[in-house]
Coordinates of C-alpha atoms and ligand atoms in Angstrom, one line a residue:
M100 CA -21.6 29.0 -12.6
A101 CA -18.7 27.9 -10.6
S102 CA -16.0 29.7 -12.7
E103 CA -18.2 32.5 -12.7
R104 CA -18.0 32.9 -8.8
Q105 CA -14.1 32.3 -9.2
E106 CA -14.4 35.6 -11.6
G107 CA -16.5 37.5 -9.3
L108 CA -20.5 38.2 -9.3
N109 CA -22.2 39.0 -12.3
V110 CA -23.0 42.5 -13.5
L111 CA -25.7 42.6 -16.5
V112 CA -25.3 46.1 -18.7
V113 CA -28.5 46.5 -20.2
D114 CA -28.8 49.4 -22.8
D115 CA -29.9 49.7 -26.5
E116 CA -26.6 51.5 -27.7
E117 CA -23.7 49.1 -27.9
H118 CA -21.1 51.7 -27.4
I119 CA -22.2 52.3 -24.0
R120 CA -22.4 48.7 -23.1
V121 CA -18.6 48.5 -24.4
A122 CA -17.5 51.4 -22.4
V123 CA -19.2 50.4 -19.4
E124 CA -17.8 46.9 -19.3
R125 CA -14.3 48.4 -20.1
I126 CA -14.7 50.6 -16.9
L127 CA -15.7 47.9 -15.0
R128 CA -12.7 45.4 -15.9
R129 CA -10.9 46.9 -12.8
L130 CA -13.6 45.6 -9.9
D131 CA -13.7 41.9 -9.1
C132 CA -16.8 41.0 -11.3
N133 CA -17.7 39.7 -14.6
V134 CA -19.6 41.8 -17.0
L135 CA -22.7 40.5 -19.3
Q136 CA -24.6 42.3 -21.8
A137 CA -28.1 43.1 -23.2
P138 CA -29.3 45.3 -25.9
D139 CA -32.8 45.5 -24.7
G140 CA -35.4 44.4 -21.4
E141 CA -36.3 41.1 -22.9
Q142 CA -32.7 39.5 -23.6
A143 CA -32.0 41.0 -20.0
L144 CA -34.8 39.1 -18.3
S145 CA -33.9 35.9 -20.3
I146 CA -30.0 36.1 -18.9
L147 CA -31.6 36.8 -15.4
E148 CA -33.8 33.7 -15.6
E149 CA -30.5 31.4 -16.4
R150 CA -28.0 33.0 -14.7
D151 CA -26.9 34.6 -11.2
V152 CA -26.8 38.4 -11.7
A153 CA -25.9 40.4 -8.6
V154 CA -26.0 44.0 -10.2
V155 CA -27.8 45.2 -13.2
L156 CA -27.0 48.4 -15.0
L157 CA -30.3 49.5 -16.7
D158 CA -31.1 51.9 -19.2
L159 CA -34.3 53.3 -18.8
K160 CA -34.8 54.6 -22.6
M161 CA -35.1 51.9 -24.7
P162 CA -37.2 50.5 -27.8
G163 CA -39.4 47.8 -26.8
M164 CA -39.6 47.2 -23.5
D165 CA -38.5 50.0 -21.3
G166 CA -36.2 50.2 -18.2
M167 CA -39.0 50.9 -15.8
E168 CA -41.1 48.0 -16.9
V169 CA -37.8 45.5 -16.7
H170 CA -37.1 47.0 -13.4
R171 CA -40.8 46.2 -12.4
R172 CA -40.5 42.6 -13.6
I173 CA -37.1 42.1 -11.9
R174 CA -38.9 42.9 -8.7
E175 CA -41.6 40.9 -9.3
A176 CA -39.7 38.0 -10.0
G177 CA -38.1 38.5 -6.8
Y178 CA -34.4 38.2 -8.2
R179 CA -31.8 39.4 -5.5
V180 CA -30.0 41.8 -7.5
Q181 CA -29.4 45.6 -7.3
V182 CA -30.5 47.5 -9.9
I183 CA -28.4 50.8 -11.0
I184 CA -30.7 53.0 -13.4
I185 CA -28.7 54.7 -16.1
T186 CA -30.3 57.5 -18.1
G187 CA -29.7 60.5 -20.4
Y188 CA -33.2 61.8 -19.2
A189 CA -32.2 62.5 -15.8
T190 CA -34.8 64.5 -13.9
L191 CA -35.0 64.2 -10.0
E192 CA -38.8 62.9 -11.0
T193 CA -37.5 59.6 -13.0
A194 CA -34.9 59.1 -10.2
I195 CA -37.0 59.3 -7.4
D196 CA -39.6 57.2 -9.4
A197 CA -36.8 54.4 -9.7
M198 CA -35.5 54.9 -6.0
K199 CA -39.1 54.5 -4.9
Q200 CA -39.5 51.0 -6.6
G201 CA -36.2 49.5 -5.1
A202 CA -33.5 50.7 -7.4
F203 CA -30.2 50.6 -5.3
D204 CA -29.0 54.1 -7.2
F205 CA -29.0 56.4 -10.1
I206 CA -26.4 57.5 -12.8
P207 CA -26.8 60.2 -15.1
K208 CA -25.5 59.9 -18.6
P209 CA -22.9 61.0 -19.8
F210 CA -21.5 59.5 -16.7
D211 CA -18.2 59.7 -14.9
K212 CA -15.8 56.7 -15.1
D213 CA -15.0 56.7 -11.5
H214 CA -18.3 57.3 -10.3
L215 CA -20.0 54.5 -12.2
A216 CA -17.0 52.1 -11.1
L217 CA -18.1 53.4 -7.5
V218 CA -21.8 53.1 -7.5
V219 CA -21.2 49.6 -8.8
E220 CA -18.6 48.6 -6.4
R221 CA -20.9 49.8 -3.5
A222 CA -23.9 47.5 -5.2
L223 CA -21.3 44.7 -5.6
N224 CA -20.3 45.2 -1.8
S225 CA -23.9 45.5 -0.6
I226 CA -24.6 41.9 -2.3
R227 CA -21.6 40.6 -1.0
L228 CA -23.0 41.7 2.6
E229 CA -26.4 40.3 1.9
Q230 CA -25.0 36.9 0.6
E231 CA -22.6 36.5 4.1
R232 CA -25.6 37.7 6.0
T233 CA -27.6 34.6 4.4
R234 CA -25.1 32.3 4.7
L235 CA -24.4 32.9 8.5
E236 CA -28.3 32.8 8.9
Q237 CA -28.1 29.4 7.6
D238 CA -25.5 28.3 9.5
R239 CA -27.1 29.2 12.5
E240 CA -30.2 27.7 11.5
R241 CA -28.2 24.5 10.6
A242 CA -26.6 24.5 14.2
L243 CA -29.7 25.0 15.6
L244 CA -31.0 22.2 14.1
D245 CA -28.3 20.0 14.7
L246 CA -28.7 20.8 18.5
N247 CA -32.7 20.0 18.3
T248 CA -31.7 16.8 16.4
E249 CA -29.4 15.9 19.3
K250 CA -31.5 16.6 21.8
S251 CA -34.5 14.4 20.5
R252 CA -31.8 11.7 19.7
I253 CA -30.7 11.5 23.2
R254 CA -34.3 11.6 24.5
T255 CA -35.3 9.0 22.2
I256 CA -32.6 6.7 23.4
L257 CA -33.0 7.3 27.0
E258 CA -36.6 6.9 26.6
S259 CA -36.1 3.2 24.8
L260 CA -33.7 2.2 27.3
P261 CA -34.5 -1.2 28.9
H262 CA -33.2 0.3 32.3
A263 CA -35.1 2.8 34.4
V264 CA -33.2 6.2 34.6
I265 CA -33.8 9.0 37.0
V266 CA -32.1 12.4 37.2
T267 CA -32.5 14.1 40.1
N268 CA -31.3 17.8 41.1
T269 CA -29.4 18.9 44.2
Q270 CA -32.3 19.1 46.5
G271 CA -33.4 15.4 45.4
R272 CA -36.1 16.4 43.1
I273 CA -36.7 14.4 39.9
V274 CA -35.9 16.5 36.7
L275 CA -35.9 13.3 34.6
M276 CA -37.6 10.1 34.3
N277 CA -37.5 8.1 31.5
Q278 CA -40.2 5.3 30.4
T279 CA -39.2 2.1 32.0
A280 CA -38.8 4.2 35.6
R281 CA -42.5 5.7 34.8
Q282 CA -43.4 1.9 34.4
I283 CA -41.7 0.1 37.6
L284 CA -41.9 2.9 39.9
A285 CA -44.5 5.6 39.2
G286 CA -47.6 3.6 37.5
E287 CA -46.9 5.0 34.3
E288 CA -47.1 8.8 35.9
S289 CA -44.4 11.2 35.2
H290 CA -43.1 12.6 38.5
I291 CA -41.0 15.4 37.0
G292 CA -40.5 17.8 40.1
C293 CA -41.5 15.8 42.9
E294 CA -39.5 14.9 45.5
I295 CA -37.6 11.2 45.3
G296 CA -39.4 9.9 48.2
E297 CA -42.7 10.4 46.5
C298 CA -42.1 7.6 44.2
L299 CA -39.9 5.7 45.9
E300 CA -40.9 3.8 49.0
D301 CA -37.5 2.3 50.0
G302 CA -36.4 4.7 52.6
E303 CA -33.0 3.7 52.5
L304 CA -32.4 4.0 48.9
C305 CA -33.8 7.7 49.0
E306 CA -31.4 8.5 51.6
L307 CA -28.6 7.6 49.1
I308 CA -30.2 8.9 46.5
R309 CA -30.5 12.5 48.3
S310 CA -27.3 12.5 49.7
Q311 CA -25.5 11.5 46.0
S312 CA -27.6 14.5 44.7
E313 CA -26.1 17.0 47.2
T314 CA -22.5 16.1 47.5
D315 CA -19.4 16.2 44.7
R316 CA -18.5 13.2 46.1
Q317 CA -17.1 11.5 42.5
E318 CA -17.7 8.2 43.3
G319 CA -21.3 6.1 42.9
S320 CA -23.0 4.0 45.1
S321 CA -24.8 0.4 44.6
Y322 CA -28.1 -0.7 46.2
E323 CA -30.0 -3.7 45.7
L324 CA -33.9 -2.8 45.6
Q325 CA -36.7 -5.4 45.8
L326 CA -40.1 -4.3 44.5
G327 CA -42.5 -6.7 45.2
E328 CA -42.3 -10.6 45.4
D329 CA -40.2 -11.2 42.7
S330 CA -38.8 -8.1 41.4
F331 CA -35.2 -7.1 42.3
Y332 CA -33.0 -4.2 40.9
M333 CA -29.4 -3.0 41.2
V334 CA -29.4 0.3 41.5
R335 CA -26.6 2.5 40.7
T336 CA -26.4 6.2 41.8
N337 CA -23.6 8.5 40.3
P338 CA -23.4 12.4 40.7
V339 CA -24.3 14.6 37.6
L340 CA -20.9 17.0 38.0
G341 CA -20.8 20.4 36.1
E342 CA -18.0 21.8 34.3
D343 CA -15.9 23.1 37.6
G344 CA -16.8 19.7 38.9
E345 CA -20.0 21.0 41.3
C346 CA -22.5 18.8 41.9
L347 CA -26.0 19.2 40.1
G348 CA -27.8 16.2 41.0
A349 CA -27.4 12.7 40.6
V350 CA -28.3 9.7 37.8
V351 CA -29.8 6.8 39.4
V352 CA -30.0 3.6 37.1
F353 CA -31.9 0.5 37.9
G354 CA -30.8 -2.6 36.3
D355 CA -33.3 -5.5 36.3
I356 CA -31.5 -8.4 38.1
S357 CA -35.1 -10.5 39.3
D358 CA -33.8 -13.7 36.9
L359 CA -30.3 -13.8 38.2
K360 CA -32.0 -13.9 41.7
V361 CA -34.3 -16.5 40.5
M362 CA -31.0 -18.4 39.0
D363 CA -28.9 -18.0 42.2
R364 CA -32.0 -19.0 44.1
L365 CA -32.1 -22.3 42.0
K366 CA -28.3 -22.8 42.3
S367 CA -28.7 -22.5 46.2
E368 CA -31.4 -25.0 46.2
F369 CA -29.4 -27.4 44.1
V370 CA -26.7 -27.2 46.3
A371 CA -29.0 -27.4 49.3
K372 CA -30.3 -30.8 48.2
V373 CA -27.1 -32.3 47.1
S374 CA -25.5 -31.5 50.3
H375 CA -28.3 -32.6 52.3
E376 CA -28.2 -35.9 50.1
L377 CA -24.3 -36.4 50.9
R378 CA -24.5 -35.8 54.7
S379 CA -25.6 -39.0 55.7
P380 CA -23.8 -41.4 53.9
L381 CA -20.6 -39.4 54.5
S382 CA -21.7 -39.2 58.1
T383 CA -21.9 -43.0 58.2
I384 CA -18.5 -43.6 56.2
H385 CA -17.0 -41.4 58.8
E386 CA -18.2 -43.2 61.8
Q387 CA -17.5 -46.7 60.4
M388 CA -13.9 -45.4 59.8
A389 CA -13.6 -44.2 63.1
L390 CA -14.4 -47.6 64.2
V391 CA -12.0 -49.7 62.0
L392 CA -9.4 -47.3 63.3
Q393 CA -10.0 -48.0 66.6
D394 CA -9.8 -51.6 66.2
M395 CA -6.4 -51.6 64.3
L396 CA -5.3 -49.6 67.1
E397 CA -6.5 -52.4 69.4
Q398 CA -5.3 -55.2 67.5
E399 CA -1.8 -53.6 67.1
Q400 CA -2.1 -53.5 62.8
P401 CA 0.5 -52.2 60.9
E402 CA 1.1 -48.4 61.2
K403 CA 1.1 -48.0 57.6
E404 CA -2.5 -48.9 57.2
Q405 CA -3.7 -47.3 60.2
R406 CA -2.2 -44.1 58.4
I407 CA -4.0 -44.9 55.1
I408 CA -7.2 -44.9 57.3
S409 CA -6.8 -42.0 59.4
R410 CA -6.0 -39.7 56.4
A411 CA -8.9 -41.2 54.8
K412 CA -11.0 -40.5 57.8
E413 CA -9.3 -36.8 57.9
K414 CA -10.6 -36.2 54.4
T415 CA -14.3 -37.0 55.1
K416 CA -14.2 -35.1 58.0
G417 CA -13.0 -32.3 55.8
M418 CA -15.8 -32.9 53.4
L419 CA -18.6 -33.2 56.2
S420 CA -17.6 -29.8 57.2
L421 CA -17.8 -28.5 53.5
I422 CA -21.1 -30.2 53.6
E423 CA -22.2 -28.3 57.0
D424 CA -20.9 -24.9 55.6
L425 CA -22.7 -25.2 52.5
L426 CA -26.1 -26.3 54.2
D427 CA -25.5 -23.0 56.8
L428 CA -24.9 -20.8 53.5
S429 CA -28.1 -22.0 51.8
R430 CA -30.4 -21.4 55.1
V431 CA -28.9 -18.0 55.4
E432 CA -29.3 -17.3 52.0
A433 CA -33.1 -18.6 51.9
G434 CA -33.8 -16.6 55.1
S435 CA -35.0 -20.0 56.7
A436 CA -31.7 -20.2 59.2
F437 CA -31.6 -18.9 62.9
N438 CA -35.4 -18.2 63.2
D439 CA -35.2 -18.5 67.0
I440 CA -34.8 -15.2 68.0
Q441 CA -34.3 -14.0 71.4
R442 CA -32.5 -11.7 73.8
V443 CA -29.0 -13.2 74.0
N444 CA -26.2 -11.8 76.5
L445 CA -23.3 -10.9 74.3
P446 CA -20.3 -11.2 76.6
E447 CA -21.6 -14.8 78.0
L448 CA -22.0 -16.0 74.2
L449 CA -18.8 -14.6 73.7
R450 CA -16.9 -16.5 76.8
S451 CA -18.4 -20.0 75.8
Q452 CA -17.1 -19.3 72.1
V453 CA -13.5 -18.3 73.5
E454 CA -13.9 -21.3 75.9
F455 CA -14.6 -23.6 73.1
V456 CA -11.6 -23.1 71.1
R457 CA -9.0 -22.7 74.2
E458 CA -8.0 -26.3 73.9
R459 CA -6.8 -25.8 70.1
A460 CA -5.3 -22.4 70.8
G461 CA -3.6 -24.3 74.0
E462 CA -2.3 -26.7 71.6
K463 CA -0.6 -24.2 69.3
G464 CA 0.9 -22.2 72.4
Q465 CA -1.4 -19.3 71.9
E466 CA -2.6 -16.9 74.4
L467 CA -6.3 -16.7 74.2
V468 CA -8.0 -13.4 75.9
L469 CA -11.4 -12.0 76.4
E470 CA -11.6 -8.2 77.6
S471 CA -14.7 -6.0 78.3
A472 CA -14.8 -2.3 78.2
G473 CA -16.7 -2.4 81.0
E474 CA -19.3 -3.9 83.6
E475 CA -22.1 -3.5 81.3
E476 CA -23.3 -7.1 79.8
P477 CA -25.0 -5.9 76.4
E478 CA -27.8 -7.9 74.9
V479 CA -28.6 -8.7 71.4
M480 CA -31.9 -9.6 69.8
A481 CA -30.6 -12.8 67.6
D482 CA -30.7 -16.3 67.1
P483 CA -28.1 -17.4 69.5
R484 CA -27.0 -20.0 67.2
A485 CA -26.4 -17.1 64.5
L486 CA -24.1 -15.3 66.9
E487 CA -22.4 -18.7 67.7
S488 CA -21.8 -19.6 64.1
V489 CA -20.5 -15.6 63.6
F490 CA -17.9 -15.5 66.5
G491 CA -17.2 -19.3 66.1
N492 CA -16.1 -18.5 63.0
L493 CA -14.1 -15.4 63.7
V494 CA -12.5 -16.9 66.7
G495 CA -11.8 -20.3 65.2
N496 CA -9.9 -18.1 62.2
A497 CA -7.9 -16.5 64.5
V498 CA -6.7 -19.3 66.0
K499 CA -6.5 -21.2 62.8
Y500 CA -4.6 -18.2 61.0
T501 CA -1.8 -17.7 63.8
P502 CA 1.0 -19.6 64.0
E503 CA 2.4 -21.2 67.4
G504 CA 3.1 -18.9 70.5
G505 CA 0.8 -16.1 69.1
R506 CA -2.2 -14.3 70.7
V507 CA -6.0 -14.2 70.0
S508 CA -8.0 -11.4 71.8
V509 CA -11.7 -10.7 71.9
R510 CA -12.6 -7.4 73.0
I511 CA -16.1 -6.1 73.9
G512 CA -16.6 -2.5 73.3
P513 CA -18.7 -0.2 75.2
V514 CA -22.3 0.6 73.6
E515 CA -22.6 3.6 71.5
R516 CA -25.2 4.8 69.9
G517 CA -27.6 1.9 70.4
R518 CA -24.8 -0.6 69.1
V519 CA -21.9 -2.4 70.5
R520 CA -18.7 -3.4 68.9
V521 CA -16.6 -6.9 69.1
E522 CA -13.0 -6.7 67.8
V523 CA -11.6 -10.1 67.4
Q524 CA -7.8 -9.6 67.0
D525 CA -4.9 -11.9 66.1
T526 CA -1.3 -11.5 65.6
G527 CA -1.2 -14.1 62.7
I528 CA -0.3 -14.2 59.1
G529 CA -2.6 -11.4 58.0
I530 CA -4.5 -10.7 54.9
G531 CA -3.1 -8.9 52.0
E532 CA -4.7 -5.6 50.6
E533 CA -6.2 -7.2 47.2
E534 CA -7.6 -10.3 49.3
Q535 CA -9.4 -8.4 51.8
S536 CA -12.3 -7.4 49.5
R537 CA -12.6 -11.0 48.1
I538 CA -12.4 -12.9 51.1
F539 CA -16.1 -12.8 52.2
E540 CA -16.9 -14.2 48.4
R541 CA -17.9 -17.9 48.6
F542 CA -15.0 -20.3 48.5
Y543 CA -12.4 -17.5 48.1
R544 CA -9.3 -19.1 50.1
V545 CA -5.8 -17.0 50.3
K546 CA -3.2 -19.4 48.7
D547 CA 0.1 -19.0 49.7
K548 CA 3.0 -20.6 51.3
Q549 CA 1.5 -19.7 54.9
T550 CA -2.0 -21.1 54.1
K551 CA -0.9 -24.1 52.2
N552 CA -0.9 -26.5 55.0
I553 CA -4.5 -25.4 56.8
S554 CA -7.6 -26.6 55.6
G555 CA -10.8 -25.0 55.2
T556 CA -13.9 -24.4 52.7
G557 CA -13.7 -20.6 52.1
L558 CA -17.3 -20.5 53.5
G559 CA -17.0 -19.6 56.6
L560 CA -16.7 -15.7 56.1
P561 CA -19.6 -15.6 53.6
I562 CA -21.7 -17.3 56.4
V563 CA -20.8 -14.6 58.7
K564 CA -21.3 -11.9 56.2
G565 CA -24.9 -13.4 55.4
I566 CA -26.1 -13.7 59.0
L567 CA -24.9 -10.0 59.9
D568 CA -26.5 -8.6 56.9
D569 CA -29.7 -10.0 57.9
M570 CA -29.7 -8.9 61.4
D571 CA -28.3 -5.1 60.5
G572 CA -25.0 -6.1 61.9
T573 CA -22.1 -5.0 60.0
I574 CA -18.3 -6.3 59.6
S575 CA -15.1 -4.4 58.8
L576 CA -11.6 -5.6 58.6
R577 CA -8.0 -4.1 59.3
S578 CA -5.1 -6.3 58.4
Q579 CA -1.6 -6.0 56.9
K580 CA 0.1 -9.2 55.6
G581 CA 2.3 -10.3 58.3
Q582 CA 1.1 -8.1 60.9
G583 CA -2.1 -9.8 62.0
S584 CA -5.7 -9.3 61.3
T585 CA -8.4 -7.5 63.3
F586 CA -12.3 -8.3 62.3
S587 CA -14.5 -5.7 63.4
V588 CA -18.3 -6.5 64.1
S589 CA -20.8 -4.2 64.9
L590 CA -24.4 -4.9 66.5
P591 CA -27.5 -3.3 67.4
V592 CA -28.2 -3.7 71.1
T593 CA -31.5 -4.1 72.6
G594 CA -32.9 -1.5 74.9
S595 CA -33.5 -2.3 78.4
Ligands
ADP863 P1 -11.8 -20.8 55.6 O1 -12.5 -22.2 55.7 O2 -10.9 -20.9 54.4 O3 -11.2 -20.4 56.6 P2 -13.2 -18.3 55.5 O4 -14.3 -18.1 54.8 O5 -13.5 -18.8 57.0 O6 -12.8 -19.7 55.2 O7 -12.1 -17.4 55.0 C1 -11.6 -17.2 54.0 C2 -10.2 -16.9 53.8 O8 -9.9 -15.5 54.3 C3 -9.3 -17.8 54.4 O9 -8.9 -18.9 53.5 C4 -8.2 -17.2 54.7 O10 -7.0 -17.1 53.9 C5 -8.5 -15.6 55.1 N1 -8.8 -15.4 56.5 C6 -9.8 -15.5 57.4 N2 -9.3 -15.1 58.6 C7 -8.3 -14.9 58.8 C8 -7.6 -14.3 59.7 N3 -7.9 -14.1 60.9 N4 -6.2 -14.1 59.2 C9 -5.7 -14.6 58.2 N5 -6.4 -14.8 57.0 C10 -7.6 -15.1 57.6

């Protein structure tokens, strides 16, 4: 078959007269086709059964099965062939009859060579066109099938994802929601077409999704969502962008972090317990060493021994402050610290915090100032010890990380849109850009020549951040290495 296809299509000549068959074969040699011969109807039908034939040249008048019968059987079998009738009894009637039964054309005998070649060529072309059309149709169907398979594959993958996935349009309406999303957010119901607020109670997250759905801002955002007592999700929103970069909506993925939260809580509890157990023996050691050192001084013991005990005392002091910070951090994380909420006069609290470090700043020859934008005395609803911890850490750091002779200023800004801003600025060693995003991580300390001899725990800023997060406060930083730092805290003020 393959070789036949290479040689061209098959043309079958059915005629009881051999010289006619031979003559036809000779005429068709110049066409791009392969000529087969059959002396009668039966043989013609068996060739058609076995081989692919494109055109049949069929004599009407043959002994045995006549041409009309062969033609009828060809049509009945449904072969895709073009039949050209050849007959010496050319009458208009037989021609019309044959054509009515679907013959391609009609050639009277004796035939003209060129006419025969022309008619066969046209029949072959019509078969070629038909084959091409079929091929295109099959291609199209295959492409559609692929497309459908691809669509259902994506849908299946999406449906079986362990993460909840929601896609919204630019109006913040849900256009897609997978099985997990239905389970955790919609009580198994599909909320397709609903506004995001109808299946999510968390207003802040809804706002985030709405704004992500309509802006063509490339970067996504993250949000920690709590659903019920023990279910926590890290929600990631990203824009869905069209070909021209226009925003078509947002894709929202909910990753379950409940187990991580439990582990984190257990770890915090463990740290809190260990810190608690260590605090009192360590305090005792520290106090005893202070007494020993006092005795040594009074008895004028050798300086070397005094130095050793003094260094050991300093180390225990460092360990004690680490323990205090760890306990503070655990309490902040557990939400059990600083629950004594009351009206706090912010400038007053800042004045006492500044006074608290004045001696240390003085020892370093630093200028330490507190400036206020106006006469107002903004008040904040908070546990005063929480605010003391926030500003104690920031002002303490400013003094600690500013070399001798520098300047530290604490500025209270005006109240704007229900919030007050406090800036703690220093002219100290500054913080490089890369480190700025890390200094709020637990235990992170910048390690370089300038910080080498400055002691600390790396827990002060995480405590500050934890406290501010709890009271709807924010903290930001402007700094450059060697150019000083400004920590800026924003807090909601109480109405009068
Ligand atoms: P630490 O006990 O080490 O001071 P913090 O959490 O308070 O811990 O601060 C983390 C790190 O941030 C510090 O180790 C220091 O490298 C850097 N840092 C904090 N405040 C300042 C500041 N005002 N100037 C320069 N570096 C600072």
